[in-house]
mmCIF file with all atom_site columns, C-alpha atoms in Angstrom:
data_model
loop_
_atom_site.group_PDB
_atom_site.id
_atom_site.type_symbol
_atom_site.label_atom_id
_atom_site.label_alt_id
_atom_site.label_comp_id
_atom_site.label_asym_id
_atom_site.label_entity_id
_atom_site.label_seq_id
_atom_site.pdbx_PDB_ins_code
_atom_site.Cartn_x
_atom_site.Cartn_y
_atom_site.Cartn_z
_atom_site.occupancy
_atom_site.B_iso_or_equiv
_atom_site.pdbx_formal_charge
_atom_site.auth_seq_id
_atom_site.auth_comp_id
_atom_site.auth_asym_id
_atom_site.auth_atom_id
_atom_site.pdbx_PDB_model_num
ATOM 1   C CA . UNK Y 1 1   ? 47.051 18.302 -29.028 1.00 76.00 ? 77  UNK Y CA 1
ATOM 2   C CA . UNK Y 1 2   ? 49.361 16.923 -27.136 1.00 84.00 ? 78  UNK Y CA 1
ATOM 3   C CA . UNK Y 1 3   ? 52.184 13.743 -26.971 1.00 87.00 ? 79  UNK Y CA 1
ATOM 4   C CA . UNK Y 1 4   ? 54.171 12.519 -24.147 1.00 89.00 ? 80  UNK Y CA 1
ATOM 5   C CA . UNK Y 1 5   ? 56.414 10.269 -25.444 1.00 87.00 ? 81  UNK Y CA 1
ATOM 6   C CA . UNK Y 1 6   ? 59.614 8.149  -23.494 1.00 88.00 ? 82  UNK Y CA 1
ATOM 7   C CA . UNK Y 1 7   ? 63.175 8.970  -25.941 1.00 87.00 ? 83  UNK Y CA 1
ATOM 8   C CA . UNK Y 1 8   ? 65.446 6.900  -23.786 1.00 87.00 ? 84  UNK Y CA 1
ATOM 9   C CA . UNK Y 1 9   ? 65.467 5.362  -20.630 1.00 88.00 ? 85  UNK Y CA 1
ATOM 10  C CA . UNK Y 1 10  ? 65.647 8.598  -18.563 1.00 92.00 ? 86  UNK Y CA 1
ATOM 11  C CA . UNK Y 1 11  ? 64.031 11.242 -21.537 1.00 95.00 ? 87  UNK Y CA 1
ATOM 12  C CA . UNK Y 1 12  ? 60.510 12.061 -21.772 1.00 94.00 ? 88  UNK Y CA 1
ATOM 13  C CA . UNK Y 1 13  ? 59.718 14.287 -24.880 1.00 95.00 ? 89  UNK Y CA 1
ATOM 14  C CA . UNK Y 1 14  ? 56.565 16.724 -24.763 1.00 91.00 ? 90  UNK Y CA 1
ATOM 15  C CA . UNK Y 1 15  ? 54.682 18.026 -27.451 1.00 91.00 ? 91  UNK Y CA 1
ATOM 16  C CA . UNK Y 1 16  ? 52.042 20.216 -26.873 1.00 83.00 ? 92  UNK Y CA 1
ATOM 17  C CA . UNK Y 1 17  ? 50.013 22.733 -28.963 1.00 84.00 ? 93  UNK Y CA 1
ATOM 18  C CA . UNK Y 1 18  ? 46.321 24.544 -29.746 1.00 83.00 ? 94  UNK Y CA 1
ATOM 19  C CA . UNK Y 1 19  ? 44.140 25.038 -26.415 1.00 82.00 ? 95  UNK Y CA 1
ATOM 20  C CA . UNK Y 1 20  ? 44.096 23.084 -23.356 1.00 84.00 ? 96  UNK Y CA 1
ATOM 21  C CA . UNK Y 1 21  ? 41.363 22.251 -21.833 1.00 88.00 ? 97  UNK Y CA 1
ATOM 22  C CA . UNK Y 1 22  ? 40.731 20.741 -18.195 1.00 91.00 ? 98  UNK Y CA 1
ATOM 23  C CA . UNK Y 1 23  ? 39.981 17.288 -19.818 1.00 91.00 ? 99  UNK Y CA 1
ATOM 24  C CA . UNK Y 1 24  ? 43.555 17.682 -22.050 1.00 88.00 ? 100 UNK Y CA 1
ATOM 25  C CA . UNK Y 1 25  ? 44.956 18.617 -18.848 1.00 88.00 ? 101 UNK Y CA 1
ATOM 26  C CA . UNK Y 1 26  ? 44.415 15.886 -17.095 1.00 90.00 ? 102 UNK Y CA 1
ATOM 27  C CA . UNK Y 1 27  ? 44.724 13.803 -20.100 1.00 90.00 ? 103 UNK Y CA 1
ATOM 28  C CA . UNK Y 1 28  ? 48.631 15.465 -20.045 1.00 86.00 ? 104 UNK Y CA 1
ATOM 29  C CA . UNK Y 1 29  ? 48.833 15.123 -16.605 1.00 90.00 ? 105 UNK Y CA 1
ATOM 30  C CA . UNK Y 1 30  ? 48.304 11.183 -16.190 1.00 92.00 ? 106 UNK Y CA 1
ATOM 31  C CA . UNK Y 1 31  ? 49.929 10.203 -19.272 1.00 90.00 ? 107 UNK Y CA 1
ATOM 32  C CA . UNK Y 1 32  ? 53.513 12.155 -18.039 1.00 88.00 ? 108 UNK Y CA 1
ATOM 33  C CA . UNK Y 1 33  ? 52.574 10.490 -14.463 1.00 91.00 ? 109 UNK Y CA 1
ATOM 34  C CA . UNK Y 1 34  ? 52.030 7.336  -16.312 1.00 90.00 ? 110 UNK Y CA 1
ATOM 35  C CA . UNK Y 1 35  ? 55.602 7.684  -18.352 1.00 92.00 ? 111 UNK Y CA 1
ATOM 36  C CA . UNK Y 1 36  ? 57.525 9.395  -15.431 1.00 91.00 ? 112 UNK Y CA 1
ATOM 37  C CA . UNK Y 1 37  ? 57.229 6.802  -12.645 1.00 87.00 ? 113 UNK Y CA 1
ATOM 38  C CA . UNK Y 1 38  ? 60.577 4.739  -13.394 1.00 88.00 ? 114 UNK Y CA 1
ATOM 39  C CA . UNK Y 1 39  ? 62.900 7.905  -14.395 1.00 93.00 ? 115 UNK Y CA 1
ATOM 40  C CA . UNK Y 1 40  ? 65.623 8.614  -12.320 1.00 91.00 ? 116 UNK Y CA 1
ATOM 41  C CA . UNK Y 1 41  ? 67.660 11.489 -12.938 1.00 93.00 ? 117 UNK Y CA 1
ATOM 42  C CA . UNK Y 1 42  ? 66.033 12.162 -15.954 1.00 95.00 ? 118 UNK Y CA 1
ATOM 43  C CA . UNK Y 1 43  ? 65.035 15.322 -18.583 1.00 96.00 ? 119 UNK Y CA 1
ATOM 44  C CA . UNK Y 1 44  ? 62.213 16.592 -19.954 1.00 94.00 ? 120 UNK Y CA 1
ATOM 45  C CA . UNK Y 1 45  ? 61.902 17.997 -23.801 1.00 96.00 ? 121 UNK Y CA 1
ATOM 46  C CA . UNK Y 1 46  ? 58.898 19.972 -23.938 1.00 91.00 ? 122 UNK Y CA 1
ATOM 47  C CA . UNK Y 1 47  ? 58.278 21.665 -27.688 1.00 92.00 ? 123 UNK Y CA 1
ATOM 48  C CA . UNK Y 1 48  ? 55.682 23.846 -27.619 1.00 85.00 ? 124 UNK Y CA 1
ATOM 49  C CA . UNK Y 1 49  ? 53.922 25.441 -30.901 1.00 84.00 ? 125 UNK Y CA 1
ATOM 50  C CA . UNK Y 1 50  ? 50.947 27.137 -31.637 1.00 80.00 ? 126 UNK Y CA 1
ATOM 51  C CA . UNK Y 1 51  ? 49.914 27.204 -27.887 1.00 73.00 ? 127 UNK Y CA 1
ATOM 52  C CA . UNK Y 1 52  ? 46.985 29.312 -26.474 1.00 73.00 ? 128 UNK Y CA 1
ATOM 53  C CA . UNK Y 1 53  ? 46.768 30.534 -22.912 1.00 73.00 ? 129 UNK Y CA 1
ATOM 54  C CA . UNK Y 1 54  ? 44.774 27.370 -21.166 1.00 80.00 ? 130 UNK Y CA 1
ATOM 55  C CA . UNK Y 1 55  ? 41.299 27.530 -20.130 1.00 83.00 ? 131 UNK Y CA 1
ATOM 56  C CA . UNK Y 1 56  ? 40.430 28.413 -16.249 1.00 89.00 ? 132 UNK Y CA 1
ATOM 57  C CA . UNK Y 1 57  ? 39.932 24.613 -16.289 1.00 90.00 ? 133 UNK Y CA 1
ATOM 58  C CA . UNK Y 1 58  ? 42.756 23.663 -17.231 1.00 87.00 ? 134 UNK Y CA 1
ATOM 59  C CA . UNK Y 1 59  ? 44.702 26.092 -14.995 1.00 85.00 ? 135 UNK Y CA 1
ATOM 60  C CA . UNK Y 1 60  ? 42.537 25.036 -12.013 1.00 92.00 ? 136 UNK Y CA 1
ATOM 61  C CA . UNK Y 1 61  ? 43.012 21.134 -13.029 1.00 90.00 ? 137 UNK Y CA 1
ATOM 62  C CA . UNK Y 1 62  ? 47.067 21.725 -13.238 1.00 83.00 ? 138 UNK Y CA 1
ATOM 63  C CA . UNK Y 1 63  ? 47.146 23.794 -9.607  1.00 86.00 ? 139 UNK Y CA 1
ATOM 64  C CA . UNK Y 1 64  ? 44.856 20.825 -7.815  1.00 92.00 ? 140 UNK Y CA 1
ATOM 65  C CA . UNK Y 1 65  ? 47.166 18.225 -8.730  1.00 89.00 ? 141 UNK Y CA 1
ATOM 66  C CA . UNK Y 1 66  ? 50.709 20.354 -7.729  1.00 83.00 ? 142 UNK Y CA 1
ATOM 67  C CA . UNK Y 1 67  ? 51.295 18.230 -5.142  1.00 88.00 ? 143 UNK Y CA 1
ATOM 68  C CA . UNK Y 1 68  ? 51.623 15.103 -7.200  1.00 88.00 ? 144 UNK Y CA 1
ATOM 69  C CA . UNK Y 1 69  ? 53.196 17.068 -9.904  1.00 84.00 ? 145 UNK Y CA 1
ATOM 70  C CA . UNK Y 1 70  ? 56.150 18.198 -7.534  1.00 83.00 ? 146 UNK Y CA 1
ATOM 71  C CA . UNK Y 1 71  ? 56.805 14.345 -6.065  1.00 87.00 ? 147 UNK Y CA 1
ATOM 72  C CA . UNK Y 1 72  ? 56.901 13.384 -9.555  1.00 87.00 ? 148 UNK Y CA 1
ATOM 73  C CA . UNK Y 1 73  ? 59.222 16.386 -11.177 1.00 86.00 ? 149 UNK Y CA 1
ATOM 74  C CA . UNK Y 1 74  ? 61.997 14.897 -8.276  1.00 90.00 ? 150 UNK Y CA 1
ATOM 75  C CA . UNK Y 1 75  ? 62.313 12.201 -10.582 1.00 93.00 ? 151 UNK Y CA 1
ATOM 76  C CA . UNK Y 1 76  ? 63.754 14.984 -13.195 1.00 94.00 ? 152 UNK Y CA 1
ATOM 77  C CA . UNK Y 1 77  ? 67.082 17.126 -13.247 1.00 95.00 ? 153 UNK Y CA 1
ATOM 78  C CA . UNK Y 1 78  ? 66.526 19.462 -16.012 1.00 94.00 ? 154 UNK Y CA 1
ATOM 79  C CA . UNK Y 1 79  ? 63.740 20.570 -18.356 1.00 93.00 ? 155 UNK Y CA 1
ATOM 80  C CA . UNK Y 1 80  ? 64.253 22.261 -21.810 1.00 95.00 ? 156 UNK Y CA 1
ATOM 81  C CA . UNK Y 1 81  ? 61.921 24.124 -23.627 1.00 92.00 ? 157 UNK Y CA 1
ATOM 82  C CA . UNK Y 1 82  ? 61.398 24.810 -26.900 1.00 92.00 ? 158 UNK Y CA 1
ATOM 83  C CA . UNK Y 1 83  ? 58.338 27.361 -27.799 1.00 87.00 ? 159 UNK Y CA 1
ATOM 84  C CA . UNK Y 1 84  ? 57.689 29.695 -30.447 1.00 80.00 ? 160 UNK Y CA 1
ATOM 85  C CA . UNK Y 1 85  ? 56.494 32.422 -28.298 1.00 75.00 ? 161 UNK Y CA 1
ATOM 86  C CA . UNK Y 1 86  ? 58.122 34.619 -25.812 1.00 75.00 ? 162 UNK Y CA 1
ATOM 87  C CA . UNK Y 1 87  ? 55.253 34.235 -23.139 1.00 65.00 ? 163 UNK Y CA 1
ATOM 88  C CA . UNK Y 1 88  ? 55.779 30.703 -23.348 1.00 68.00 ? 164 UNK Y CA 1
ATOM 89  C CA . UNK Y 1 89  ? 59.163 30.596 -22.635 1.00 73.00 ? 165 UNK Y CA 1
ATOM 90  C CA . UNK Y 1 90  ? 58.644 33.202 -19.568 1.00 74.00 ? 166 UNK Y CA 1
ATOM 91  C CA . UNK Y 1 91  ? 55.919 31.139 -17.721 1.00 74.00 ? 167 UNK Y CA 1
ATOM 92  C CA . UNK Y 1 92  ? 57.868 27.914 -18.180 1.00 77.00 ? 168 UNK Y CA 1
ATOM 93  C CA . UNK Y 1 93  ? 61.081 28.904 -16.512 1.00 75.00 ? 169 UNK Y CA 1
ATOM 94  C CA . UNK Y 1 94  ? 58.630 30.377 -13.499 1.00 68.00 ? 170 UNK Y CA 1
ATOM 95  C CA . UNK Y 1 95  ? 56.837 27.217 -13.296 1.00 75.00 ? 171 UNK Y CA 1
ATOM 96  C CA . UNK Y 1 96  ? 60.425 25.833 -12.895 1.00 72.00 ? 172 UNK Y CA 1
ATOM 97  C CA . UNK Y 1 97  ? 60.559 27.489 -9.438  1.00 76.00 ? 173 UNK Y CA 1
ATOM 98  C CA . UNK Y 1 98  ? 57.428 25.291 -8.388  1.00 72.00 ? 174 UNK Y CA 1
ATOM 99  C CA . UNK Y 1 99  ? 59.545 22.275 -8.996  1.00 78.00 ? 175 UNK Y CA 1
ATOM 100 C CA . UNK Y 1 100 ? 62.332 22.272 -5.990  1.00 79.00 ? 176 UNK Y CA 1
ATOM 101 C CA . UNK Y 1 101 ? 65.724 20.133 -8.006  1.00 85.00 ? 177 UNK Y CA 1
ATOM 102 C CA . UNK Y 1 102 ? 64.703 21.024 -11.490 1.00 87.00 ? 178 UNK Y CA 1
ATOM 103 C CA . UNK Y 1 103 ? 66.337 23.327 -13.219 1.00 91.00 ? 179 UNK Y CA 1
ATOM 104 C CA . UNK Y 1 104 ? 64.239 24.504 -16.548 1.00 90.00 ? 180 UNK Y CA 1
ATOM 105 C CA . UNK Y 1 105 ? 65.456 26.605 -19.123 1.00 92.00 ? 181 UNK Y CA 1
ATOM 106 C CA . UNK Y 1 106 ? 63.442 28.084 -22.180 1.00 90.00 ? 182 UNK Y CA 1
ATOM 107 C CA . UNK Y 1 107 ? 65.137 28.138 -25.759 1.00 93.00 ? 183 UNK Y CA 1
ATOM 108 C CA . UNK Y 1 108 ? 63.837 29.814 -28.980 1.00 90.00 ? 184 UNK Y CA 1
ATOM 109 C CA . UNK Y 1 109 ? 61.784 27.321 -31.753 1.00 88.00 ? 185 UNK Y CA 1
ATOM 110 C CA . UNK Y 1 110 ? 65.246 27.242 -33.755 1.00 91.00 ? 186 UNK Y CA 1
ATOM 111 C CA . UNK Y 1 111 ? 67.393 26.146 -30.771 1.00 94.00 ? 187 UNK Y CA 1
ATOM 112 C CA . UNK Y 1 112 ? 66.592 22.622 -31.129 1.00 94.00 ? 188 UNK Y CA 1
ATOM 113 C CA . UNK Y 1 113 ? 70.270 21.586 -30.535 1.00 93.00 ? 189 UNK Y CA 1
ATOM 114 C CA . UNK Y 1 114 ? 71.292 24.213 -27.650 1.00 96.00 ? 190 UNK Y CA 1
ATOM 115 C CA . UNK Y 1 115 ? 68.679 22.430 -25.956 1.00 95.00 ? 191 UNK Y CA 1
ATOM 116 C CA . UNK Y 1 116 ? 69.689 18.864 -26.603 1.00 93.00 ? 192 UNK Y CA 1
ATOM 117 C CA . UNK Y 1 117 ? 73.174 19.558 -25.895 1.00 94.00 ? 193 UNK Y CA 1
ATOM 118 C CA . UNK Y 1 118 ? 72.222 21.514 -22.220 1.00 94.00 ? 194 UNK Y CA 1
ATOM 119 C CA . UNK Y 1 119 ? 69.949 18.708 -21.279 1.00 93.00 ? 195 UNK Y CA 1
ATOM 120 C CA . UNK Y 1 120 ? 73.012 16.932 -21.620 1.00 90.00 ? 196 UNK Y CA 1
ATOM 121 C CA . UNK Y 1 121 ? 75.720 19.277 -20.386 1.00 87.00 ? 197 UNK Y CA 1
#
C-alpha cells in the first residue's frame, strides 16, 4: 500500500508499506511524478512500516526509470525518513547518494518530530 500525498505547497508526504510490486512501483512512481512537478525547494516525508524487500520487478521498474527519478528529486532539498526497520533506514540514506542536491536522512518510527523539525532546520 502506498499514499503520496501534497502537505503544503513544497511537502510531499509518503506512505508506503507490505510488498511492492512492479505494477505498485510504477503506480508510486507516476503518482510522486504526478505530485512533484511544481515543487521547488521542497521535502519529502517518507514513513515506512511493515515494508518487505520489493520484488525483482519492482527493483528493475525503479532502476529503468532513474533517470526521470533524478530530474525530478532536483526539485527536492531534503528527504526524511521514518521506518521501523534498520534495513530500511540503511538503503534509504544510500539511495540518497543517487539523488545529486538531496540530502536524506533516516530516523527511527518514534522520531516523528526530529524529522519534522530537520526537514525544516
Amino acid at each position: 500500500m502506498f499514499t503520496v500525498i501534497q502537505s503544503s505547497t513544497n511537502r510531499l508526504d509518503i506512505k508506503l508499506s507490505g510488498k511492492m510490486d512492479s505494477k505498485e512501483m510504477n503506480a508510486v512512481l507516476d503518482e510522486l511524478a504526478d505530485k512533484a512537478r511544481n515543487i521547488e525547494n521542497g521535502t519529502l516525508f517518507y514513513e515506512i512500516t511493515d515494508f518487505h524487500f520489493p520484488t525483482l520487478g519492482a527493483i528493475a521498474v525503479e532502476f529503468s526509470r532513474l533517470p526521470e527519478m533524478i530530474k525530478l528529486m532536483k526539485n527536492f532539498k531534503r528527504a526524511a525518513v521514518l521506518a521501523d526497520k534498520t534495513w530500511l533506514k540503511k538503503v534509504s540514506e544510500l539511495e540518497g547518494a543517487f539523488f545529486p542536491g538531496l540530502e536524506v536522512k533516516a530516523f527511527n518510527w518514534n522520531q516523528k518530530l526530529e524529522a519534522e523539525d530537520w526537514l525544516l532546520s
